[in-house]
JSON list of C-alpha atoms in Angstrom, two decimals:
[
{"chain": "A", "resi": 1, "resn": "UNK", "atom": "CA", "xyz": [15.75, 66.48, 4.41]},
{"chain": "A", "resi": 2, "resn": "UNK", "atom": "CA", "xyz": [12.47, 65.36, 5.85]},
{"chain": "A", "resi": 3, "resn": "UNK", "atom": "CA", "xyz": [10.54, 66.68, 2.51]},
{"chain": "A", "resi": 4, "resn": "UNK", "atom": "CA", "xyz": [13.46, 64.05, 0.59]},
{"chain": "A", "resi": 5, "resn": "UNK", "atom": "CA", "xyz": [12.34, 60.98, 2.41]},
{"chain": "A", "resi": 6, "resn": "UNK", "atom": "CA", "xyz": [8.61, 61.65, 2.04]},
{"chain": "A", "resi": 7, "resn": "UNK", "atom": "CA", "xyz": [9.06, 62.22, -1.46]},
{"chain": "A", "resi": 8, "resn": "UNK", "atom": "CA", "xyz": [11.44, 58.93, -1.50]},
{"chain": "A", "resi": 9, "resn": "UNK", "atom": "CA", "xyz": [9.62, 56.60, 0.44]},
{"chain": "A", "resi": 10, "resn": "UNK", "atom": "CA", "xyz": [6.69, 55.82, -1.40]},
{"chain": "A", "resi": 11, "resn": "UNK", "atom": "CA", "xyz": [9.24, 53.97, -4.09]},
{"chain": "A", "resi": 12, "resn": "UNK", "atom": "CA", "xyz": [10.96, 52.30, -1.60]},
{"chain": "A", "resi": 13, "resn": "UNK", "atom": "CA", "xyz": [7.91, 51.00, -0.21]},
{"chain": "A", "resi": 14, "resn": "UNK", "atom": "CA", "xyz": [6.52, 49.74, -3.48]},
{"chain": "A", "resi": 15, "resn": "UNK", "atom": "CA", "xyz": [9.57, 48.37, -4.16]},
{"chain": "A", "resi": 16, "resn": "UNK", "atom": "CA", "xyz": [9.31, 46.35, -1.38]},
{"chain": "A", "resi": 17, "resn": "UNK", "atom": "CA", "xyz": [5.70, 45.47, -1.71]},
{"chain": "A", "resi": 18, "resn": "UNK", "atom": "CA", "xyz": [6.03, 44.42, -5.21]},
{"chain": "A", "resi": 19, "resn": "UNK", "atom": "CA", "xyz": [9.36, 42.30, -4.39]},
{"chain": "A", "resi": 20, "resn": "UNK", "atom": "CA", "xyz": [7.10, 40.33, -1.10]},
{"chain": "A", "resi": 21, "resn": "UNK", "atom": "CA", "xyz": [3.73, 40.21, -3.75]},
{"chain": "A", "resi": 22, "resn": "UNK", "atom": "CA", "xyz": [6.45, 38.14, -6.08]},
{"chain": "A", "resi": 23, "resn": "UNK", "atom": "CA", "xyz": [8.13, 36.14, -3.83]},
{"chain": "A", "resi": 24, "resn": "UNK", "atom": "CA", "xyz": [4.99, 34.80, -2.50]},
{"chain": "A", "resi": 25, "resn": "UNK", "atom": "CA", "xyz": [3.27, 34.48, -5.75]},
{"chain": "A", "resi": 26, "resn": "UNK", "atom": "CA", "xyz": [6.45, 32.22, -6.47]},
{"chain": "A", "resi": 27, "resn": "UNK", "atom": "CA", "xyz": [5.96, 29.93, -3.81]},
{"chain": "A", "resi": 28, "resn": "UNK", "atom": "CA", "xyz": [2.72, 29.57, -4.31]},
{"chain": "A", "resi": 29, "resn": "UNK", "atom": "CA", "xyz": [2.82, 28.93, -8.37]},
{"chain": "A", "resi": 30, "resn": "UNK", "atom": "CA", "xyz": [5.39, 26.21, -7.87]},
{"chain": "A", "resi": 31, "resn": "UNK", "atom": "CA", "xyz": [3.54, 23.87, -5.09]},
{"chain": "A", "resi": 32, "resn": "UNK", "atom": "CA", "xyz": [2.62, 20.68, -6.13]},
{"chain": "A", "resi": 33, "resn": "UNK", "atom": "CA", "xyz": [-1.55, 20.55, -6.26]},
{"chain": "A", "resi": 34, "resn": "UNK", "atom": "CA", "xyz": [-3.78, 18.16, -4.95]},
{"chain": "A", "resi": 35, "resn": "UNK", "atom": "CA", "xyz": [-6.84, 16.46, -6.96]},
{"chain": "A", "resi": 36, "resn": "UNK", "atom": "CA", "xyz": [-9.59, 14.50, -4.93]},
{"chain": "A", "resi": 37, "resn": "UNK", "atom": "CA", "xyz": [-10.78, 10.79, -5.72]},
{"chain": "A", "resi": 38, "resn": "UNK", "atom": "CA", "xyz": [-13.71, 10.66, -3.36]},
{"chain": "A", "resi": 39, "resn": "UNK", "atom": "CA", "xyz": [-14.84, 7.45, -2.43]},
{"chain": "A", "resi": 40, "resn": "UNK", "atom": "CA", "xyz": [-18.41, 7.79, -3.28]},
{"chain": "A", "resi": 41, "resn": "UNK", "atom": "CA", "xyz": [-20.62, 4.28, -2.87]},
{"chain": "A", "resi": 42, "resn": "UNK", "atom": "CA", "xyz": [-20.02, 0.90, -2.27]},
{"chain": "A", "resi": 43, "resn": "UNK", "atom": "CA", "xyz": [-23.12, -1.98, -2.69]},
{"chain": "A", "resi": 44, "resn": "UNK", "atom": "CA", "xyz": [-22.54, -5.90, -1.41]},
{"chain": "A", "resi": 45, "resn": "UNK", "atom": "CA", "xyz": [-23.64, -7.89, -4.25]},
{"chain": "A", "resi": 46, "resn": "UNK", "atom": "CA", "xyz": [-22.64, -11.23, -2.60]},
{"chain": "A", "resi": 47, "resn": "UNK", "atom": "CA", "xyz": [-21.28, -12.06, 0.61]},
{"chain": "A", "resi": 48, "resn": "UNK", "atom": "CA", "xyz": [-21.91, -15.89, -0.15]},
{"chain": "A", "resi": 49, "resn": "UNK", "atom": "CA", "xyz": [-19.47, -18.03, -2.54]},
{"chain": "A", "resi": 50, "resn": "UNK", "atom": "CA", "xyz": [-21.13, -17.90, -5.85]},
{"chain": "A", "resi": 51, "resn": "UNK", "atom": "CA", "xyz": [-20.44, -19.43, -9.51]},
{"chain": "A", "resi": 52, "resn": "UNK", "atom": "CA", "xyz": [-19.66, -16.53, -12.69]},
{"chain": "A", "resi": 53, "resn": "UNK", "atom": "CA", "xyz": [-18.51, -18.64, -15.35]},
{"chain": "A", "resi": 54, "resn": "UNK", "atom": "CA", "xyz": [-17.13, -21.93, -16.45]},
{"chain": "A", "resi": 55, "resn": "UNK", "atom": "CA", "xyz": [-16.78, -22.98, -12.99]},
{"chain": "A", "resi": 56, "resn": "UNK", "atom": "CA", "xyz": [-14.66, -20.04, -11.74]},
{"chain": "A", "resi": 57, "resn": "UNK", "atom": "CA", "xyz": [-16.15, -19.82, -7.84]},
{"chain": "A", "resi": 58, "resn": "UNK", "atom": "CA", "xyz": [-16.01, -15.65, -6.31]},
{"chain": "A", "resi": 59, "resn": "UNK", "atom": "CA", "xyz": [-15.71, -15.64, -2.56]},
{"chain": "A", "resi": 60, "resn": "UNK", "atom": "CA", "xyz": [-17.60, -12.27, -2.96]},
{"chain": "A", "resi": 61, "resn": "UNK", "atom": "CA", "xyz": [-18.67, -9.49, -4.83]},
{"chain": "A", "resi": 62, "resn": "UNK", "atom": "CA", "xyz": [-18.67, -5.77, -4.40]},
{"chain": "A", "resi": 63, "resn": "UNK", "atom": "CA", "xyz": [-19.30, -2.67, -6.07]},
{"chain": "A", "resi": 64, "resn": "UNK", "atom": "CA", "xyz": [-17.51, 0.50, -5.60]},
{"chain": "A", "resi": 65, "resn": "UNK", "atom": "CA", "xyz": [-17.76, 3.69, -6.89]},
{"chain": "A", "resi": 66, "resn": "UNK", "atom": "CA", "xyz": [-14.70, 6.56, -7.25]},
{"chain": "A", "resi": 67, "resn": "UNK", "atom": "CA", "xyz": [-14.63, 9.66, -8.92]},
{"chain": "A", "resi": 68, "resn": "UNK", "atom": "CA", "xyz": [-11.70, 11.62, -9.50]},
{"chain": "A", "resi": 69, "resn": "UNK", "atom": "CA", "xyz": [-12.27, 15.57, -9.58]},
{"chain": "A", "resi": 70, "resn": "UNK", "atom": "CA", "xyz": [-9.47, 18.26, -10.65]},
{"chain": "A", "resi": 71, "resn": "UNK", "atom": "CA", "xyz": [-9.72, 20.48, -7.72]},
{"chain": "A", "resi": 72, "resn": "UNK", "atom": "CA", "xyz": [-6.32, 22.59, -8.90]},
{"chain": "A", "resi": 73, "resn": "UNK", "atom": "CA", "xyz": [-6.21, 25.53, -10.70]},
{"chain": "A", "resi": 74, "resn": "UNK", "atom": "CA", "xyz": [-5.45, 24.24, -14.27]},
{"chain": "A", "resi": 75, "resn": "UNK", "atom": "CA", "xyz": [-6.19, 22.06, -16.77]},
{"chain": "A", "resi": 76, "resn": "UNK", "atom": "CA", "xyz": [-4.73, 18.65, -17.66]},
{"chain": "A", "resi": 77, "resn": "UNK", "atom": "CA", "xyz": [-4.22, 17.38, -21.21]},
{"chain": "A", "resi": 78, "resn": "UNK", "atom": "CA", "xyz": [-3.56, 13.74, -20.49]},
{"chain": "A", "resi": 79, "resn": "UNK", "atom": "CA", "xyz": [-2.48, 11.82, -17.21]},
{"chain": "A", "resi": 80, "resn": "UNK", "atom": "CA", "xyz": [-2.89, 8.15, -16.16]},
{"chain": "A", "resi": 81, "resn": "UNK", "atom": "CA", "xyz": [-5.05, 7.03, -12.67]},
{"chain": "A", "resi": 82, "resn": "UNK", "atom": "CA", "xyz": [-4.25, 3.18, -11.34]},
{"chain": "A", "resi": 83, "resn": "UNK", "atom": "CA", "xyz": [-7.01, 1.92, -9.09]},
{"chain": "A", "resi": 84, "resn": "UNK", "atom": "CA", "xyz": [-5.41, -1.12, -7.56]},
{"chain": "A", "resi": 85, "resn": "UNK", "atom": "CA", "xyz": [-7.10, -3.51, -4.97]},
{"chain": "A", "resi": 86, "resn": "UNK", "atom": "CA", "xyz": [-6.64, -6.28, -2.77]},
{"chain": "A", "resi": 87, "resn": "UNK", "atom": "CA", "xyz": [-3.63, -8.65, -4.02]},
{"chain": "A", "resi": 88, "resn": "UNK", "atom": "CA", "xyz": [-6.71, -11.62, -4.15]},
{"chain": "A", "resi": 89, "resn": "UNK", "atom": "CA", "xyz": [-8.94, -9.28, -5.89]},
{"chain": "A", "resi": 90, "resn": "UNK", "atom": "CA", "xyz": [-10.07, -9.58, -9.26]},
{"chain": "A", "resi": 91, "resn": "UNK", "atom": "CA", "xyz": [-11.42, -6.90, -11.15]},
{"chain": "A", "resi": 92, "resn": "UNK", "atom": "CA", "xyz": [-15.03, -8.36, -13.31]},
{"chain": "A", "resi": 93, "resn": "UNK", "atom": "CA", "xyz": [-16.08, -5.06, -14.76]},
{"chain": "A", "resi": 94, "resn": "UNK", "atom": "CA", "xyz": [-15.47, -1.74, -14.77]},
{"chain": "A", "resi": 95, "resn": "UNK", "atom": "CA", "xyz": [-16.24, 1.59, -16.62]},
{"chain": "A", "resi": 96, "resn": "UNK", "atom": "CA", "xyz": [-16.01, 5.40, -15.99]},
{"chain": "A", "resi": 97, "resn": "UNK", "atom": "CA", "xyz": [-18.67, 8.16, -16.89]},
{"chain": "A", "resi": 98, "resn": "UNK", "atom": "CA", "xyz": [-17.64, 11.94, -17.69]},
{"chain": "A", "resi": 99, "resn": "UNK", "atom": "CA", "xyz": [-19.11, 14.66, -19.10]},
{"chain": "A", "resi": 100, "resn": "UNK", "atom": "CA", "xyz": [-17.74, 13.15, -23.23]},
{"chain": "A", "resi": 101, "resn": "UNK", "atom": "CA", "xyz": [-19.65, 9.87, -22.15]},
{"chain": "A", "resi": 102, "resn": "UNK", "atom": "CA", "xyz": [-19.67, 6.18, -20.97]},
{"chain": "A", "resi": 103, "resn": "UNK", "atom": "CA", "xyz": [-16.35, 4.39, -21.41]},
{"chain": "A", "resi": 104, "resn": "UNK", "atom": "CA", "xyz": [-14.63, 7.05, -23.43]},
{"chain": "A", "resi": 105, "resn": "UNK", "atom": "CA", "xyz": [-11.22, 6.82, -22.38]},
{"chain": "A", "resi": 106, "resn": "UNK", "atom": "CA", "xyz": [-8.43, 4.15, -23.05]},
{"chain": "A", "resi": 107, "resn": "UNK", "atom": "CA", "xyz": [-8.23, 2.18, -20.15]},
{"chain": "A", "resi": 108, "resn": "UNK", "atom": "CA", "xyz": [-6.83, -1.65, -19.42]},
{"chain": "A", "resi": 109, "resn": "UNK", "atom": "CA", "xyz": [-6.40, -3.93, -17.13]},
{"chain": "A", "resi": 110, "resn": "UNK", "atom": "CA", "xyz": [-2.60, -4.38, -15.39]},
{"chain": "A", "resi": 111, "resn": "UNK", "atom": "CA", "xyz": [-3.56, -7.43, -13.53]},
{"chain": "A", "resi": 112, "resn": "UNK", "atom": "CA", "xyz": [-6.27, -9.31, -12.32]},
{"chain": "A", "resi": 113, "resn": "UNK", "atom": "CA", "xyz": [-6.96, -6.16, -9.31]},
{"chain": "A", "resi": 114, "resn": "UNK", "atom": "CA", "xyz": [-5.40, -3.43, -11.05]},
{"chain": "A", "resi": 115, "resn": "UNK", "atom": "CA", "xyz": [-6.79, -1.10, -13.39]},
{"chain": "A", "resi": 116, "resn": "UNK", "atom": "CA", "xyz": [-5.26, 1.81, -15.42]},
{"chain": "A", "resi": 117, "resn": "UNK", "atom": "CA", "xyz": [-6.75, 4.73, -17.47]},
{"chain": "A", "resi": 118, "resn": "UNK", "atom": "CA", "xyz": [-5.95, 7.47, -19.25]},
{"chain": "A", "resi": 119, "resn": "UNK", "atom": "CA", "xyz": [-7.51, 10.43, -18.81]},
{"chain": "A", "resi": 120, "resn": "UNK", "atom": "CA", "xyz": [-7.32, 13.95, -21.52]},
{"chain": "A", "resi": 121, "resn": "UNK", "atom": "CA", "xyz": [-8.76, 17.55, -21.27]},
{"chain": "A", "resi": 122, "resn": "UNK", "atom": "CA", "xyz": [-9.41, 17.29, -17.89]},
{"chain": "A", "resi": 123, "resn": "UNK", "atom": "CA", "xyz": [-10.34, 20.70, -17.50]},
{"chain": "A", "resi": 124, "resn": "UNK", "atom": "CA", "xyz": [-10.92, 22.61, -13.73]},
{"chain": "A", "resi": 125, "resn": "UNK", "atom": "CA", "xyz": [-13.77, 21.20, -11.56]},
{"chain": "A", "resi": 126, "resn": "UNK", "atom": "CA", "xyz": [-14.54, 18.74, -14.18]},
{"chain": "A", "resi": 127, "resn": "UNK", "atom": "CA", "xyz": [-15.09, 15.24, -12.75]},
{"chain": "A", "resi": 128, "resn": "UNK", "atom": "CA", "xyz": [-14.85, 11.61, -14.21]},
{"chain": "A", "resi": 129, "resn": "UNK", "atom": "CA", "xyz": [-16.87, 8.98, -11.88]},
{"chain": "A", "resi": 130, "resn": "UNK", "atom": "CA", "xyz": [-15.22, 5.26, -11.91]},
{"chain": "A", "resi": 131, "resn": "UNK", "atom": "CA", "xyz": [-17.73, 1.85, -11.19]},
{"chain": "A", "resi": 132, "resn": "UNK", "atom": "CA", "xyz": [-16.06, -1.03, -10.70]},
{"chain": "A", "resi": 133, "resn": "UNK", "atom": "CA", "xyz": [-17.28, -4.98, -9.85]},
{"chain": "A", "resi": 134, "resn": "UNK", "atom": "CA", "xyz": [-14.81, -6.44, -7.79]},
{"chain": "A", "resi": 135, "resn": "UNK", "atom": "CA", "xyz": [-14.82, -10.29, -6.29]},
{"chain": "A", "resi": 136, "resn": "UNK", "atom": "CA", "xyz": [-12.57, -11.40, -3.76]},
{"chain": "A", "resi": 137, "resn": "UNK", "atom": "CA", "xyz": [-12.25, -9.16, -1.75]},
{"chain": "A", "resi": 138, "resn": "UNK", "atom": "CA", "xyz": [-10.30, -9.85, 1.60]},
{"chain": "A", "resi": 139, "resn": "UNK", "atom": "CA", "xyz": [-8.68, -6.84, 3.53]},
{"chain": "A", "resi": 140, "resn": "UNK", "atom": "CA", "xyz": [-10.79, -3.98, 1.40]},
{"chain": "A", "resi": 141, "resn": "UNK", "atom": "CA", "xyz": [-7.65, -2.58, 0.69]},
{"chain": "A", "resi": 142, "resn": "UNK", "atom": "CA", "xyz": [-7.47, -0.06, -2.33]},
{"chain": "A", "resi": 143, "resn": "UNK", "atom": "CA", "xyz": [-4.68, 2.21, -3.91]},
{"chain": "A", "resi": 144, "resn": "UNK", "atom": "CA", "xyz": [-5.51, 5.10, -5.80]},
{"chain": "A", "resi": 145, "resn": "UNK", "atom": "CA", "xyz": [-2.50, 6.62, -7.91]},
{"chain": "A", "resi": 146, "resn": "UNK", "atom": "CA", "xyz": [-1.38, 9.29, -10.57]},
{"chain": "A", "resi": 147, "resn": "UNK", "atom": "CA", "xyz": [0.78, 8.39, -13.10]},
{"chain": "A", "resi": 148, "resn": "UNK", "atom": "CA", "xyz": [2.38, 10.47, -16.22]},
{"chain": "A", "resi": 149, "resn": "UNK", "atom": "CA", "xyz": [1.61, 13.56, -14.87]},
{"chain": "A", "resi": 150, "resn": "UNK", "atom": "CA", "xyz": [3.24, 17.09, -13.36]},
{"chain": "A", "resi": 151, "resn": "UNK", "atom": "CA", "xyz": [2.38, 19.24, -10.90]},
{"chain": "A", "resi": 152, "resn": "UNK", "atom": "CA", "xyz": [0.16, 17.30, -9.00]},
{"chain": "A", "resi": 153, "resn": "UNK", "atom": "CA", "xyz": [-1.08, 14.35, -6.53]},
{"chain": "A", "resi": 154, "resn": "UNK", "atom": "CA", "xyz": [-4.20, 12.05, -6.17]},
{"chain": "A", "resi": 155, "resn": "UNK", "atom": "CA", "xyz": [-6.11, 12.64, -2.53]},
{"chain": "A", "resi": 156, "resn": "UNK", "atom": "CA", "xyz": [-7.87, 10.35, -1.29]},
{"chain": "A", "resi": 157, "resn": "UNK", "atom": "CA", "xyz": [-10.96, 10.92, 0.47]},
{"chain": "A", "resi": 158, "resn": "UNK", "atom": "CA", "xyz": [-13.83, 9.08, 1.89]},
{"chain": "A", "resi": 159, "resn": "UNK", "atom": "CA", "xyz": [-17.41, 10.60, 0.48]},
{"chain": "A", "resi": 160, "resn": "UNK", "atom": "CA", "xyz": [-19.86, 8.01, 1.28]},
{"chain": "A", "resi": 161, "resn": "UNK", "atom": "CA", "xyz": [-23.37, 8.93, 2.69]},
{"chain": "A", "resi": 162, "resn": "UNK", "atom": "CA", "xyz": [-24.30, 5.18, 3.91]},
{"chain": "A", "resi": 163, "resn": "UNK", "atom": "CA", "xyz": [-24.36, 5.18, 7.90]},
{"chain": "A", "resi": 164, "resn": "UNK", "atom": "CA", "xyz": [-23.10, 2.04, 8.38]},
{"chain": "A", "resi": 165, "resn": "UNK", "atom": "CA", "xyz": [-19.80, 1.93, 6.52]},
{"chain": "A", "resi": 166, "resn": "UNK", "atom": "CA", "xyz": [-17.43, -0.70, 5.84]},
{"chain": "A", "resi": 167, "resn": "UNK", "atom": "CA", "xyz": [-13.43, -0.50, 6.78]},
{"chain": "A", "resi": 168, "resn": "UNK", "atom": "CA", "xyz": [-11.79, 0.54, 3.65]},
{"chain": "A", "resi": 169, "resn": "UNK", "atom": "CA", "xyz": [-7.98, 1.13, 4.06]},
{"chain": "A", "resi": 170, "resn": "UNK", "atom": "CA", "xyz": [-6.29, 3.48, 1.47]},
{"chain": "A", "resi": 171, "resn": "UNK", "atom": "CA", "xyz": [-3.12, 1.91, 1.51]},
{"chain": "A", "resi": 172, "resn": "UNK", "atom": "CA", "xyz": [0.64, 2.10, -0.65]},
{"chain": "A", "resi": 173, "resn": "UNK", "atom": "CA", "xyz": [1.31, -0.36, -3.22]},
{"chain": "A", "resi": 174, "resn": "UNK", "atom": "CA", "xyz": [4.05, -2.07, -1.15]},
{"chain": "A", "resi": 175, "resn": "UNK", "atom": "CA", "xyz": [1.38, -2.47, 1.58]},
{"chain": "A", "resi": 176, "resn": "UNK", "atom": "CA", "xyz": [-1.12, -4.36, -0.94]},
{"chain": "A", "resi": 177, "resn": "UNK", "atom": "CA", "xyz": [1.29, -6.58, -2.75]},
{"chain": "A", "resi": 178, "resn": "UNK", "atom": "CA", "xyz": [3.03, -7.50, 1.15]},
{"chain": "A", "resi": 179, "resn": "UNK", "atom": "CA", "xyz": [-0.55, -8.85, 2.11]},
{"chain": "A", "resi": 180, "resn": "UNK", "atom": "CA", "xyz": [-1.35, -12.22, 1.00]}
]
């Protein structure tokens, strides 16, 4: 009897470790990943009112500088990132560098502070770095959001080396668009 159940046991065992290795492997496939956007820079270009064009006054200008890197463990064909900013916020330039290039993907302004693009073959650890010029900016609220994609969701966190930092808020949508 006892030479039965030593010859027996090593199948039951596997069994059961190859069952627990599966369920676990399971759980783990099926999670929904996270990608960073780090928050890497921000300059003051004007703190004073100042004149662009045809007599269209800023309050101020900033830069700010994002970049979004694909920290899960595949590779994305195509999904869409929405940078939106303070509800009195208007967007005066903006462009995005990544390893194809300057300005290679299709991208378009929403609204006057909002800001889609779509990136494809975003492959593992690969990074695309966002610069944007923004005037009027009141709260320094921003949103950073995924859009047409599976599987995962946009982290946000705060990268910047400068010791004396400003207060940005990552905030929801509703909370930007309920500010005024």
């Amino acid at each position: 009897m006892g030479e039965l159940f030593l010859k027996i046991i090593p199948y039951l065992l596997g069994g059961f470790g190859g069952a627990t290795l599966t369920v676990f492997y399971n759980h783990n496939k099926g999670r929904i990943q996270k990608m960073d956007c780090h928050y890497i820079d921000e300059d003051i270009m004007s703190k004073l009112p100042i004149s662009i064009q045809e007599g269209v006054i800023h309050n101020n200008i900033y830069t700010k500088q994002f970049a979004i890197i694909n920290t899960t463990n595949i590779d994305h064909k195509e999904f869409t990132v929405i940078f939106e900013f303070d509800v009195t916020a208007k967007i005066l330039k903006h462009s995005d560098i990544s390893k194809t290039g300057v300005n290679k993907f299709k991208k378009k302004l929403l609204k006057e502070n909002e800001y889609s693009i779509t990136i494809k073959n975003f492959n593992r650890n690969d990074n695309v770095k966002f610069i944007f010029e923004i005037a009027n900016i009141t709260n320094n609220f921003v949103n950073v959001t995924e859009d047409d994609c599976v599987g995962f969701k946009i982290c946000f966190k705060d990268k910047r080396t400068n010791i004396e930092r400003s207060k940005l808020t990552f905030v929801t949508k509703e909370k930007i668009n309920s500010t005024n």
